[in-house]
Each structure stands twice: as structure tokens, then as C-alpha cells.
Amino acid sequence: MLGIKEIQEIIPHRHPFLLVDCIEELEPGVRAVGYKSVTYNEPYFAGHFPQEPVMPGVLIVEALAQTGAVAILSVEENKGKTAYFGAMNNVKFKKKVVPGDKLRLECEIIKQKGPVGVGKAVATVDGKVAVSAELTFMIG
């Protein structure tokens, strides 16, 4: 299990933009499973939406990308590098994520050629899919 400090040793994101609380499973270069505990104190809830707080879908996609980045940047030759977004394909938003939810973030690296790769990512809450996407990254 990786906590915040270990995650910060792998990816450059910091508060308030580090959107992964822990990594429960890690196969470097292959896959990672992490979690985000969604609390009412998240800064975006002040405006999205005050009467009905909903985690923005783009931030769920970012949390998935950060989880994938932990997997790909854990490989020895990628340590100290950054994984940038190259593309987002087949993104589907299926369920609202609200305060109190424990968001499970899973990203499996399904292709990689040189510095470019693709991850298959799924975010779930209580076993129900909230977001699924295919994320392309570039390592730089």
C-alpha cells in the first residue's frame, strides 16, 4: 500500500490537485488501483454545485490518469519523469460521485510504444461504474 508521501515520490501532483489518497495495488508498468475518499471539504464543491455537490467528471478522469501515472512512472527508466495527457477516448460518465463516496480508481496500461502509451481506466463507487475511459499519455 502506498500512502500520500510515496505517491508524491512518484508523480509531481500536490494539494489541491493530487486526487489519489492511496494506491492499494501496484504492478509497475502494468496497472495500479487507488482510492480517493470524496469529502464535502473538497474546494470544487463550493461551486459544483452548492445545492447538490457533485465531483466534476473531468476531475474523476484526472484521478484515473494520476493512478495510471503511478503505474507507468514506477518503472525504473521512468522514475523522475512526468506523464502528460495525450488524449482521452471513449470517456463515459455513468454515475454521480458525491461527498461520502469512496472512489476506486483502476488503470491498466494496455499499450506502450516508446514514450507513448494507453491506459484502460475505470472509476467505481460501491462496485458501480462511475467513469470509464481510454487514456493516452506521453512520458516526458
PDB file of C-alpha atoms in Angstrom:
ATOM      1  CA  MET A   1       0.000   0.000   0.000  1.00  0.00           C
ATOM      2  CA  LEU A   2       1.336   3.425  -0.971  1.00  0.00           C
ATOM      3  CA  GLY A   3       0.281   6.491   1.012  1.00  0.00           C
ATOM      4  CA  ILE A   4       0.396  10.160   0.028  1.00  0.00           C
ATOM      5  CA  LYS A   5       4.146  10.520   0.661  1.00  0.00           C
ATOM      6  CA  GLU A   6       5.007   7.512  -1.518  1.00  0.00           C
ATOM      7  CA  ILE A   7       2.641   8.701  -4.271  1.00  0.00           C
ATOM      8  CA  GLN A   8       4.307  12.141  -4.202  1.00  0.00           C
ATOM      9  CA  GLU A   9       7.678  10.460  -4.703  1.00  0.00           C
ATOM     10  CA  ILE A  10       6.364   9.031  -8.000  1.00  0.00           C
ATOM     11  CA  ILE A  11       4.114  11.743  -9.507  1.00  0.00           C
ATOM     12  CA  PRO A  12       4.560  15.533  -9.304  1.00  0.00           C
ATOM     13  CA  HIS A  13       0.965  16.426  -8.274  1.00  0.00           C
ATOM     14  CA  ARG A  14       0.394  18.214  -4.976  1.00  0.00           C
ATOM     15  CA  HIS A  15      -2.543  19.519  -2.943  1.00  0.00           C
ATOM     16  CA  PRO A  16      -5.097  20.604  -4.012  1.00  0.00           C
ATOM     17  CA  PHE A  17      -4.581  18.750  -7.295  1.00  0.00           C
ATOM     18  CA  LEU A  18      -3.354  15.393  -6.002  1.00  0.00           C
ATOM     19  CA  LEU A  19      -6.548  13.381  -6.408  1.00  0.00           C
ATOM     20  CA  VAL A  20      -5.410   9.943  -5.195  1.00  0.00           C
ATOM     21  CA  ASP A  21      -5.276   9.221  -1.451  1.00  0.00           C
ATOM     22  CA  CYS A  22      -3.623   5.808  -1.626  1.00  0.00           C
ATOM     23  CA  ILE A  23      -2.543   3.079  -4.014  1.00  0.00           C
ATOM     24  CA  GLU A  24      -3.701  -0.347  -2.877  1.00  0.00           C
ATOM     25  CA  GLU A  25      -2.318  -2.454  -5.745  1.00  0.00           C
ATOM     26  CA  LEU A  26       0.667  -1.694  -7.963  1.00  0.00           C
ATOM     27  CA  GLU A  27       2.287  -3.674 -10.751  1.00  0.00           C
ATOM     28  CA  PRO A  28       4.886  -1.217 -12.121  1.00  0.00           C
ATOM     29  CA  GLY A  29       4.339  -0.581 -15.813  1.00  0.00           C
ATOM     30  CA  VAL A  30       1.210  -2.748 -15.825  1.00  0.00           C
ATOM     31  CA  ARG A  31      -1.554  -1.466 -13.546  1.00  0.00           C
ATOM     32  CA  ALA A  32      -2.484   0.388 -10.389  1.00  0.00           C
ATOM     33  CA  VAL A  33      -5.549   0.509  -8.164  1.00  0.00           C
ATOM     34  CA  GLY A  34      -6.033   3.526  -5.943  1.00  0.00           C
ATOM     35  CA  TYR A  35      -8.677   5.281  -3.888  1.00  0.00           C
ATOM     36  CA  LYS A  36      -9.974   8.803  -3.385  1.00  0.00           C
ATOM     37  CA  SER A  37     -12.174   9.488  -0.379  1.00  0.00           C
ATOM     38  CA  VAL A  38     -14.524  12.221  -1.543  1.00  0.00           C
ATOM     39  CA  THR A  39     -15.289  14.635   1.281  1.00  0.00           C
ATOM     40  CA  TYR A  40     -17.582  17.619   1.482  1.00  0.00           C
ATOM     41  CA  ASN A  41     -14.498  19.814   2.109  1.00  0.00           C
ATOM     42  CA  GLU A  42     -13.236  19.449  -1.490  1.00  0.00           C
ATOM     43  CA  PRO A  43     -12.761  23.007  -2.834  1.00  0.00           C
ATOM     44  CA  TYR A  44     -14.727  22.370  -6.050  1.00  0.00           C
ATOM     45  CA  PHE A  45     -17.956  21.589  -4.165  1.00  0.00           C
ATOM     46  CA  ALA A  46     -18.345  25.302  -3.323  1.00  0.00           C
ATOM     47  CA  GLY A  47     -19.334  25.902  -6.935  1.00  0.00           C
ATOM     48  CA  HIS A  48     -20.180  22.434  -8.365  1.00  0.00           C
ATOM     49  CA  PHE A  49     -22.973  22.591  -7.249  1.00  0.00           C
ATOM     50  CA  PRO A  50     -23.782  24.332  -3.927  1.00  0.00           C
ATOM     51  CA  GLN A  51     -27.271  22.785  -3.639  1.00  0.00           C
ATOM     52  CA  GLU A  52     -26.190  19.343  -4.925  1.00  0.00           C
ATOM     53  CA  PRO A  53     -22.434  18.699  -4.613  1.00  0.00           C
ATOM     54  CA  VAL A  54     -21.150  16.525  -7.479  1.00  0.00           C
ATOM     55  CA  MET A  55     -17.474  15.735  -8.175  1.00  0.00           C
ATOM     56  CA  PRO A  56     -16.670  17.117 -11.645  1.00  0.00           C
ATOM     57  CA  GLY A  57     -16.279  14.334 -14.194  1.00  0.00           C
ATOM     58  CA  VAL A  58     -13.065  15.825 -15.542  1.00  0.00           C
ATOM     59  CA  LEU A  59     -11.524  15.538 -12.057  1.00  0.00           C
ATOM     60  CA  ILE A  60     -12.509  11.871 -11.894  1.00  0.00           C
ATOM     61  CA  VAL A  61     -10.736  11.387 -15.237  1.00  0.00           C
ATOM     62  CA  GLU A  62      -7.728  13.250 -13.808  1.00  0.00           C
ATOM     63  CA  ALA A  63      -7.743  10.980 -10.730  1.00  0.00           C
ATOM     64  CA  LEU A  64      -7.729   7.964 -13.075  1.00  0.00           C
ATOM     65  CA  ALA A  65      -4.839   9.479 -15.032  1.00  0.00           C
ATOM     66  CA  GLN A  66      -2.879  10.063 -11.825  1.00  0.00           C
ATOM     67  CA  THR A  67      -3.432   6.422 -10.877  1.00  0.00           C
ATOM     68  CA  GLY A  68      -2.164   5.328 -14.296  1.00  0.00           C
ATOM     69  CA  ALA A  69       0.789   7.691 -13.933  1.00  0.00           C
ATOM     70  CA  VAL A  70       1.766   5.945 -10.694  1.00  0.00           C
ATOM     71  CA  ALA A  71       1.814   2.627 -12.604  1.00  0.00           C
ATOM     72  CA  ILE A  72       3.850   3.878 -15.565  1.00  0.00           C
ATOM     73  CA  LEU A  73       6.236   6.119 -13.611  1.00  0.00           C
ATOM     74  CA  SER A  74       7.043   3.320 -11.141  1.00  0.00           C
ATOM     75  CA  VAL A  75       9.123   1.616 -13.825  1.00  0.00           C
ATOM     76  CA  GLU A  76      12.835   2.278 -13.210  1.00  0.00           C
ATOM     77  CA  GLU A  77      13.512   4.015 -16.553  1.00  0.00           C
ATOM     78  CA  ASN A  78      10.580   6.429 -15.992  1.00  0.00           C
ATOM     79  CA  LYS A  79      11.401   7.485 -12.420  1.00  0.00           C
ATOM     80  CA  GLY A  80      11.549  11.257 -12.050  1.00  0.00           C
ATOM     81  CA  LYS A  81       9.654  11.840 -15.311  1.00  0.00           C
ATOM     82  CA  THR A  82       6.123  13.183 -15.879  1.00  0.00           C
ATOM     83  CA  ALA A  83       3.232  11.500 -17.669  1.00  0.00           C
ATOM     84  CA  TYR A  84       1.244  14.057 -19.698  1.00  0.00           C
ATOM     85  CA  PHE A  85      -2.219  13.639 -21.211  1.00  0.00           C
ATOM     86  CA  GLY A  86      -2.117  12.873 -24.930  1.00  0.00           C
ATOM     87  CA  ALA A  87      -5.789  12.016 -25.447  1.00  0.00           C
ATOM     88  CA  MET A  88      -8.975  10.843 -23.782  1.00  0.00           C
ATOM     89  CA  ASN A  89     -11.148   8.459 -25.779  1.00  0.00           C
ATOM     90  CA  ASN A  90     -14.432   6.674 -25.148  1.00  0.00           C
ATOM     91  CA  VAL A  91     -14.987   8.589 -21.911  1.00  0.00           C
ATOM     92  CA  LYS A  92     -18.312   7.645 -20.368  1.00  0.00           C
ATOM     93  CA  PHE A  93     -19.870   9.174 -17.258  1.00  0.00           C
ATOM     94  CA  LYS A  94     -22.306   6.681 -15.729  1.00  0.00           C
ATOM     95  CA  LYS A  95     -22.862   7.702 -12.096  1.00  0.00           C
ATOM     96  CA  LYS A  96     -22.584  10.817  -9.965  1.00  0.00           C
ATOM     97  CA  VAL A  97     -19.804  10.923  -7.381  1.00  0.00           C
ATOM     98  CA  VAL A  98     -20.801  12.813  -4.246  1.00  0.00           C
ATOM     99  CA  PRO A  99     -19.383  13.593  -0.787  1.00  0.00           C
ATOM    100  CA  GLY A 100     -19.041  10.431   1.268  1.00  0.00           C
ATOM    101  CA  ASP A 101     -18.204   8.229  -1.730  1.00  0.00           C
ATOM    102  CA  LYS A 102     -15.026   6.147  -1.774  1.00  0.00           C
ATOM    103  CA  LEU A 103     -13.875   6.279  -5.370  1.00  0.00           C
ATOM    104  CA  ARG A 104     -11.965   3.199  -6.559  1.00  0.00           C
ATOM    105  CA  LEU A 105      -9.572   4.113  -9.368  1.00  0.00           C
ATOM    106  CA  GLU A 106      -8.124   1.432 -11.625  1.00  0.00           C
ATOM    107  CA  CYS A 107      -5.875   1.930 -14.620  1.00  0.00           C
ATOM    108  CA  GLU A 108      -4.308  -0.837 -16.684  1.00  0.00           C
ATOM    109  CA  ILE A 109      -1.618   0.006 -19.240  1.00  0.00           C
ATOM    110  CA  ILE A 110      -2.784  -1.797 -22.380  1.00  0.00           C
ATOM    111  CA  LYS A 111      -0.284  -0.404 -24.927  1.00  0.00           C
ATOM    112  CA  GLN A 112       3.066   1.303 -24.854  1.00  0.00           C
ATOM    113  CA  LYS A 113       5.475   2.212 -27.609  1.00  0.00           C
ATOM    114  CA  GLY A 114       8.386   4.413 -26.617  1.00  0.00           C
ATOM    115  CA  PRO A 115       7.192   7.389 -24.565  1.00  0.00           C
ATOM    116  CA  VAL A 116       3.517   6.992 -25.635  1.00  0.00           C
ATOM    117  CA  GLY A 117       1.068   4.621 -24.002  1.00  0.00           C
ATOM    118  CA  VAL A 118      -2.602   3.902 -23.471  1.00  0.00           C
ATOM    119  CA  GLY A 119      -4.372   3.038 -20.239  1.00  0.00           C
ATOM    120  CA  LYS A 120      -7.783   1.468 -19.783  1.00  0.00           C
ATOM    121  CA  ALA A 121      -9.287   3.220 -16.776  1.00  0.00           C
ATOM    122  CA  VAL A 122     -12.386   2.648 -14.650  1.00  0.00           C
ATOM    123  CA  ALA A 123     -13.631   4.549 -11.594  1.00  0.00           C
ATOM    124  CA  THR A 124     -16.231   2.832  -9.434  1.00  0.00           C
ATOM    125  CA  VAL A 125     -18.215   3.530  -6.280  1.00  0.00           C
ATOM    126  CA  ASP A 126     -19.552   0.512  -4.380  1.00  0.00           C
ATOM    127  CA  GLY A 127     -18.844  -1.688  -7.408  1.00  0.00           C
ATOM    128  CA  LYS A 128     -20.839   0.524  -9.796  1.00  0.00           C
ATOM    129  CA  VAL A 129     -19.043   2.211 -12.703  1.00  0.00           C
ATOM    130  CA  ALA A 130     -18.925   5.997 -12.366  1.00  0.00           C
ATOM    131  CA  VAL A 131     -16.487   6.712 -15.240  1.00  0.00           C
ATOM    132  CA  SER A 132     -14.696   4.621 -17.850  1.00  0.00           C
ATOM    133  CA  ALA A 133     -12.126   5.896 -20.326  1.00  0.00           C
ATOM    134  CA  GLU A 134      -9.176   5.112 -22.526  1.00  0.00           C
ATOM    135  CA  LEU A 135      -6.355   7.498 -21.620  1.00  0.00           C
ATOM    136  CA  THR A 136      -3.333   8.181 -23.823  1.00  0.00           C
ATOM    137  CA  PHE A 137      -0.222   9.509 -22.109  1.00  0.00           C
ATOM    138  CA  MET A 138       3.178  10.779 -23.144  1.00  0.00           C
ATOM    139  CA  ILE A 139       6.170  10.465 -20.846  1.00  0.00           C
ATOM    140  CA  GLY A 140       8.437  13.475 -20.762  1.00  0.00           C
TER     141      GLY A 140
END
